[in-house]
mmCIF file of C-alpha atoms in Angstrom:
data_model
loop_
_atom_site.group_PDB
_atom_site.id
_atom_site.type_symbol
_atom_site.label_atom_id
_atom_site.label_comp_id
_atom_site.label_asym_id
_atom_site.label_seq_id
_atom_site.Cartn_x
_atom_site.Cartn_y
_atom_site.Cartn_z
ATOM 1 C CA UNK G 1268 -37.359 14.993 120.434
ATOM 2 C CA UNK G 1269 -33.889 15.279 118.495
ATOM 3 C CA UNK G 1270 -32.808 12.547 120.945
ATOM 4 C CA UNK G 1271 -35.098 10.393 119.530
ATOM 5 C CA UNK G 1272 -34.270 11.353 116.196
ATOM 6 C CA UNK G 1273 -30.805 10.849 116.579
ATOM 7 C CA UNK G 1274 -31.767 7.081 118.221
ATOM 8 C CA UNK G 1275 -34.005 5.966 115.145
ATOM 9 C CA UNK G 1276 -30.678 7.295 112.887
ATOM 10 C CA UNK G 1277 -28.561 5.129 115.227
ATOM 11 C CA UNK G 1278 -30.821 2.384 115.038
ATOM 12 C CA UNK G 1279 -30.733 2.522 110.643
ATOM 13 C CA UNK G 1280 -27.276 2.942 110.746
ATOM 14 C CA UNK G 1281 -26.838 -0.626 112.694
ATOM 15 C CA UNK G 1282 -29.200 -2.214 110.807
ATOM 16 C CA UNK G 1283 -27.968 -1.847 107.265
ATOM 17 C CA UNK G 1284 -25.007 -3.304 107.272
ATOM 18 C CA UNK G 1285 -26.854 -6.036 108.263
ATOM 19 C CA UNK G 1286 -29.305 -5.909 105.688
ATOM 20 C CA UNK G 1287 -26.277 -4.967 103.028
ATOM 21 C CA UNK G 1288 -24.335 -8.472 104.267
ATOM 22 C CA UNK G 1289 -27.579 -10.022 103.745
ATOM 23 C CA UNK G 1290 -28.367 -8.654 100.120
ATOM 24 C CA UNK G 1291 -24.700 -9.611 99.010
ATOM 25 C CA UNK G 1292 -25.144 -13.286 100.915
ATOM 26 C CA UNK G 1293 -28.155 -13.920 98.489
ATOM 27 C CA UNK G 1294 -26.608 -12.148 95.646
ATOM 28 C CA UNK G 1295 -22.599 -14.827 96.134
ATOM 29 C CA UNK G 1296 -25.283 -17.367 96.887
ATOM 30 C CA UNK G 1297 -27.691 -16.861 93.717
ATOM 31 C CA UNK G 1298 -24.409 -16.493 91.737
ATOM 32 C CA UNK G 1299 -22.772 -19.646 92.992
ATOM 33 C CA UNK G 1300 -26.374 -21.480 92.141
ATOM 34 C CA UNK G 1301 -26.027 -20.692 89.208
ATOM 35 C CA UNK G 1302 -22.437 -20.743 88.391
ATOM 36 C CA UNK G 1303 -23.255 -24.556 89.863
ATOM 37 C CA UNK G 1304 -25.605 -25.086 87.527
ATOM 38 C CA UNK G 1305 -24.140 -23.944 84.142
ATOM 39 C CA UNK G 1306 -21.003 -25.866 85.202
ATOM 40 C CA UNK G 1307 -23.013 -28.960 85.562
ATOM 41 C CA UNK G 1308 -24.824 -28.369 82.561
ATOM 42 C CA UNK G 1309 -21.762 -27.275 80.851
ATOM 43 C CA UNK G 1310 -20.682 -30.994 81.375
ATOM 44 C CA UNK G 1311 -23.475 -32.986 80.775
ATOM 45 C CA UNK G 1312 -22.817 -31.540 76.756
ATOM 46 C CA UNK G 1313 -20.029 -31.958 74.717
ATOM 47 C CA UNK G 1314 -17.617 -28.914 74.581
ATOM 48 C CA UNK G 1315 -20.093 -27.553 76.510
ATOM 49 C CA UNK G 1316 -17.221 -24.959 78.095
ATOM 50 C CA UNK G 1317 -16.651 -23.996 74.579
ATOM 51 C CA UNK G 1318 -19.170 -22.730 73.063
ATOM 52 C CA UNK G 1319 -19.569 -19.380 71.287
ATOM 53 C CA UNK G 1320 -21.374 -17.087 69.392
ATOM 54 C CA UNK G 1321 -20.327 -14.619 67.289
ATOM 55 C CA UNK G 1322 -17.152 -14.781 68.711
ATOM 56 C CA UNK G 1323 -18.638 -14.286 72.470
ATOM 57 C CA UNK G 1324 -18.182 -17.023 74.613
ATOM 58 C CA UNK G 1325 -21.626 -18.893 75.529
ATOM 59 C CA UNK G 1326 -21.624 -20.343 79.411
ATOM 60 C CA UNK G 1327 -25.252 -19.979 79.202
ATOM 61 C CA UNK G 1328 -25.191 -22.769 76.559
ATOM 62 C CA UNK G 1329 -29.459 -23.010 76.554
ATOM 63 C CA UNK G 1330 -30.117 -19.458 77.311
ATOM 64 C CA UNK G 1331 -31.093 -16.246 74.900
ATOM 65 C CA UNK G 1332 -28.777 -14.590 77.395
ATOM 66 C CA UNK G 1333 -24.942 -15.505 77.272
ATOM 67 C CA UNK G 1334 -24.939 -15.561 81.080
ATOM 68 C CA UNK G 1335 -27.825 -17.682 81.391
ATOM 69 C CA UNK G 1336 -31.033 -16.936 82.988
ATOM 70 C CA UNK G 1337 -34.300 -15.922 81.546
ATOM 71 C CA UNK G 1338 -35.970 -17.368 78.515
ATOM 72 C CA UNK G 1339 -34.314 -20.481 77.140
ATOM 73 C CA UNK G 1340 -33.212 -20.576 73.387
ATOM 74 C CA UNK G 1341 -34.340 -23.547 71.523
ATOM 75 C CA UNK G 1342 -31.113 -25.672 72.114
ATOM 76 C CA UNK G 1343 -32.017 -25.099 76.130
ATOM 77 C CA UNK G 1344 -35.989 -25.961 75.073
ATOM 78 C CA UNK G 1345 -34.535 -29.533 73.841
ATOM 79 C CA UNK G 1346 -31.774 -29.875 76.452
ATOM 80 C CA UNK G 1347 -34.693 -29.627 79.031
ATOM 81 C CA UNK G 1348 -37.388 -31.975 76.900
ATOM 82 C CA UNK G 1349 -34.264 -34.418 76.890
ATOM 83 C CA UNK G 1350 -34.486 -34.334 81.008
ATOM 84 C CA UNK G 1351 -30.961 -32.293 80.409
ATOM 85 C CA UNK G 1352 -29.314 -35.333 79.008
ATOM 86 C CA UNK G 1353 -26.851 -35.963 75.935
ATOM 87 C CA UNK G 1354 -29.276 -38.353 73.757
ATOM 88 C CA UNK G 1355 -28.549 -39.788 70.748
ATOM 89 C CA UNK G 1356 -31.654 -38.086 69.490
ATOM 90 C CA UNK G 1357 -30.794 -34.567 70.772
ATOM 91 C CA UNK G 1358 -27.134 -34.991 69.498
ATOM 92 C CA UNK G 1359 -29.156 -35.546 65.732
ATOM 93 C CA UNK G 1360 -31.810 -32.779 66.011
ATOM 94 C CA UNK G 1361 -30.877 -29.656 64.540
ATOM 95 C CA UNK G 1362 -32.941 -27.380 67.064
ATOM 96 C CA UNK G 1363 -31.837 -24.070 65.354
ATOM 97 C CA UNK G 1364 -32.738 -25.443 61.870
ATOM 98 C CA UNK G 1365 -29.734 -23.893 60.312
ATOM 99 C CA UNK G 1366 -29.294 -27.527 58.568
ATOM 100 C CA UNK G 1367 -26.430 -28.615 60.996
ATOM 101 C CA UNK G 1368 -27.117 -31.297 63.978
ATOM 102 C CA UNK G 1369 -26.279 -30.162 67.451
ATOM 103 C CA UNK G 1370 -23.860 -33.090 67.139
ATOM 104 C CA UNK G 1371 -22.009 -31.739 64.440
ATOM 105 C CA UNK G 1372 -22.481 -27.923 66.040
ATOM 106 C CA UNK G 1373 -21.000 -29.347 69.172
ATOM 107 C CA UNK G 1374 -18.062 -31.614 68.384
ATOM 108 C CA UNK G 1375 -19.878 -35.159 68.058
ATOM 109 C CA UNK G 1376 -21.486 -35.576 64.675
ATOM 110 C CA UNK G 1377 -21.223 -39.323 65.219
ATOM 111 C CA UNK G 1378 -23.543 -39.033 68.180
ATOM 112 C CA UNK G 1379 -21.116 -41.435 70.140
ATOM 113 C CA UNK G 1380 -19.895 -39.204 72.776
ATOM 114 C CA UNK G 1381 -20.818 -39.590 76.810
ATOM 115 C CA UNK G 1382 -20.091 -37.431 79.566
ATOM 116 C CA UNK G 1383 -16.788 -37.245 80.920
ATOM 117 C CA UNK G 1384 -15.073 -38.159 77.748
ATOM 118 C CA UNK G 1385 -13.505 -36.261 74.520
ATOM 119 C CA UNK G 1386 -15.627 -35.438 72.040
ATOM 120 C CA UNK G 1387 -14.255 -35.967 68.430
ATOM 121 C CA UNK G 1388 -13.784 -32.672 67.586
ATOM 122 C CA UNK G 1389 -13.085 -29.869 70.209
ATOM 123 C CA UNK G 1390 -12.574 -26.937 67.275
ATOM 124 C CA UNK G 1391 -14.486 -24.394 65.425
ATOM 125 C CA UNK G 1392 -17.470 -25.062 67.991
ATOM 126 C CA UNK G 1393 -20.626 -23.318 67.377
ATOM 127 C CA UNK G 1394 -23.785 -22.844 69.281
ATOM 128 C CA UNK G 1395 -26.520 -25.358 68.419
ATOM 129 C CA UNK G 1396 -29.672 -22.773 70.081
ATOM 130 C CA UNK G 1397 -28.865 -19.767 67.391
ATOM 131 C CA UNK G 1398 -29.698 -20.290 63.297
ATOM 132 C CA UNK G 1399 -26.869 -17.580 62.563
ATOM 133 C CA UNK G 1400 -24.116 -19.832 64.811
ATOM 134 C CA UNK G 1401 -23.161 -22.098 61.864
ATOM 135 C CA UNK G 1402 -19.591 -24.705 62.096
ATOM 136 C CA UNK G 1403 -17.518 -24.822 58.920
ATOM 137 C CA UNK G 1404 -16.050 -27.829 59.613
ATOM 138 C CA UNK G 1405 -18.018 -30.348 57.214
ATOM 139 C CA UNK G 1406 -20.159 -33.206 58.741
ATOM 140 C CA UNK G 1407 -17.794 -36.224 57.886
ATOM 141 C CA UNK G 1408 -21.208 -38.609 58.161
ATOM 142 C CA UNK G 1409 -22.372 -37.339 55.246
ATOM 143 C CA UNK G 1410 -21.559 -40.045 52.406
ATOM 144 C CA UNK G 1411 -20.129 -38.762 49.300
ATOM 145 C CA UNK G 1412 -22.618 -37.972 46.361
ATOM 146 C CA UNK G 1413 -20.045 -38.007 43.771
ATOM 147 C CA UNK G 1414 -21.855 -40.178 41.163
ATOM 148 C CA UNK G 1415 -19.627 -43.029 39.917
ATOM 149 C CA UNK G 1416 -19.577 -42.769 36.143
ATOM 150 C CA UNK G 1417 -21.425 -45.625 34.868
ATOM 151 C CA UNK G 1418 -19.206 -47.551 32.051
ATOM 152 C CA UNK G 1419 -21.000 -47.997 28.505
ATOM 153 C CA UNK G 1420 -22.091 -51.136 27.722
ATOM 154 C CA UNK G 1421 -21.364 -52.477 24.243
ATOM 155 C CA UNK G 1422 -23.069 -55.325 22.505
ATOM 156 C CA UNK G 1423 -21.152 -56.741 19.589
ATOM 157 C CA UNK G 1424 -23.527 -58.514 17.454
ATOM 158 C CA UNK G 1425 -22.125 -62.119 15.807
ATOM 159 C CA UNK G 1426 -23.056 -64.140 13.023
ATOM 160 C CA UNK G 1427 -22.651 -67.665 13.501
ATOM 161 C CA UNK G 1428 -23.550 -70.382 10.917
ATOM 162 C CA UNK G 1429 -24.248 -73.565 11.999
ATOM 163 C CA UNK G 1430 -22.156 -76.343 10.615
ATOM 164 C CA UNK G 1431 -22.757 -79.995 10.616
ATOM 165 C CA UNK G 1432 -19.173 -81.990 11.673
ATOM 166 C CA UNK G 1433 -18.734 -85.124 9.545
ATOM 167 C CA UNK G 1434 -15.782 -87.583 10.228
ATOM 168 C CA UNK G 1435 -15.279 -88.597 6.855
ATOM 169 C CA UNK G 1436 -16.562 -87.150 3.055
ATOM 170 C CA UNK G 1437 -20.931 -88.369 1.954
ATOM 171 C CA UNK G 1438 -20.332 -88.565 -1.502
ATOM 172 C CA UNK G 1439 -23.241 -89.243 -3.907
ATOM 173 C CA UNK G 1440 -23.777 -90.558 -7.376
ATOM 174 C CA UNK G 1441 -20.508 -90.227 -9.554
ATOM 175 C CA UNK G 1442 -18.319 -90.009 -6.915
ATOM 176 C CA UNK G 1443 -19.336 -86.436 -6.351
ATOM 177 C CA UNK G 1444 -18.565 -84.603 -3.359
ATOM 178 C CA UNK G 1445 -21.749 -83.546 -1.590
ATOM 179 C CA UNK G 1446 -20.265 -82.237 1.643
ATOM 180 C CA UNK G 1447 -16.975 -81.488 2.659
ATOM 181 C CA UNK G 1448 -14.390 -82.843 5.337
ATOM 182 C CA UNK G 1449 -15.456 -79.721 6.723
ATOM 183 C CA UNK G 1450 -19.059 -79.949 6.958
ATOM 184 C CA UNK G 1451 -20.044 -77.112 4.823
ATOM 185 C CA UNK G 1452 -21.881 -77.595 1.562
ATOM 186 C CA UNK G 1453 -20.038 -77.801 -1.299
ATOM 187 C CA UNK G 1454 -19.932 -75.200 -4.299
ATOM 188 C CA UNK G 1455 -22.757 -74.260 -6.418
ATOM 189 C CA UNK G 1456 -20.492 -75.832 -9.348
ATOM 190 C CA UNK G 1457 -20.498 -79.197 -7.602
ATOM 191 C CA UNK G 1458 -23.743 -79.140 -7.185
ATOM 192 C CA UNK G 1459 -24.098 -78.574 -10.785
ATOM 193 C CA UNK G 1460 -22.003 -80.991 -11.934
ATOM 194 C CA UNK G 1461 -23.475 -83.802 -10.051
ATOM 195 C CA UNK G 1462 -26.679 -82.710 -11.649
ATOM 196 C CA UNK G 1463 -25.481 -83.052 -15.131
ATOM 197 C CA UNK G 1464 -23.790 -86.392 -14.079
ATOM 198 C CA UNK G 1465 -26.759 -87.739 -13.046
ATOM 199 C CA UNK G 1466 -28.712 -86.804 -16.287
ATOM 200 C CA UNK G 1467 -26.112 -88.384 -18.193
ATOM 201 C CA UNK G 1468 -26.174 -91.324 -16.206
#
């Protein structure tokens, strides 16, 4: 019986390193797959390797956990829905509802970034999957809302007087001028004088 137990211990001790090696190998393989997956996803979004939240690096950008695996955050859900591609639609979305587009938070406010190119901004990158992570950079695509003052319009009232241009002086009876050379009606005194002349005549 003692011999049998010794053989069992020996057998188990021989299998233990093999089992441990298998476990470690599986763990490393899983880690390698996760790392490869994160690297591939990170290269599919602008500044994918530079995302921070509360000063902590967040390589698992699409996950609630900083280092990936487990449930997806709101950005991860949107990224998955777009088949893990950076599209203009995904860029323009505000996945975490913090008032900033995914593109603005990840340094591509104009949504022009393509895989392999350099994003428009590589500093002050915030997390597009958490509402409490926002960039301090202003959105350059938003037009200024400063209203230009409207100049006041002044209406000037002018009084015009129609005149009749006359080339020569028209005279009435008695040689009295009825209309001046400038074309304006003669003064009242001249008219009265003319009437008197007619009566006398």
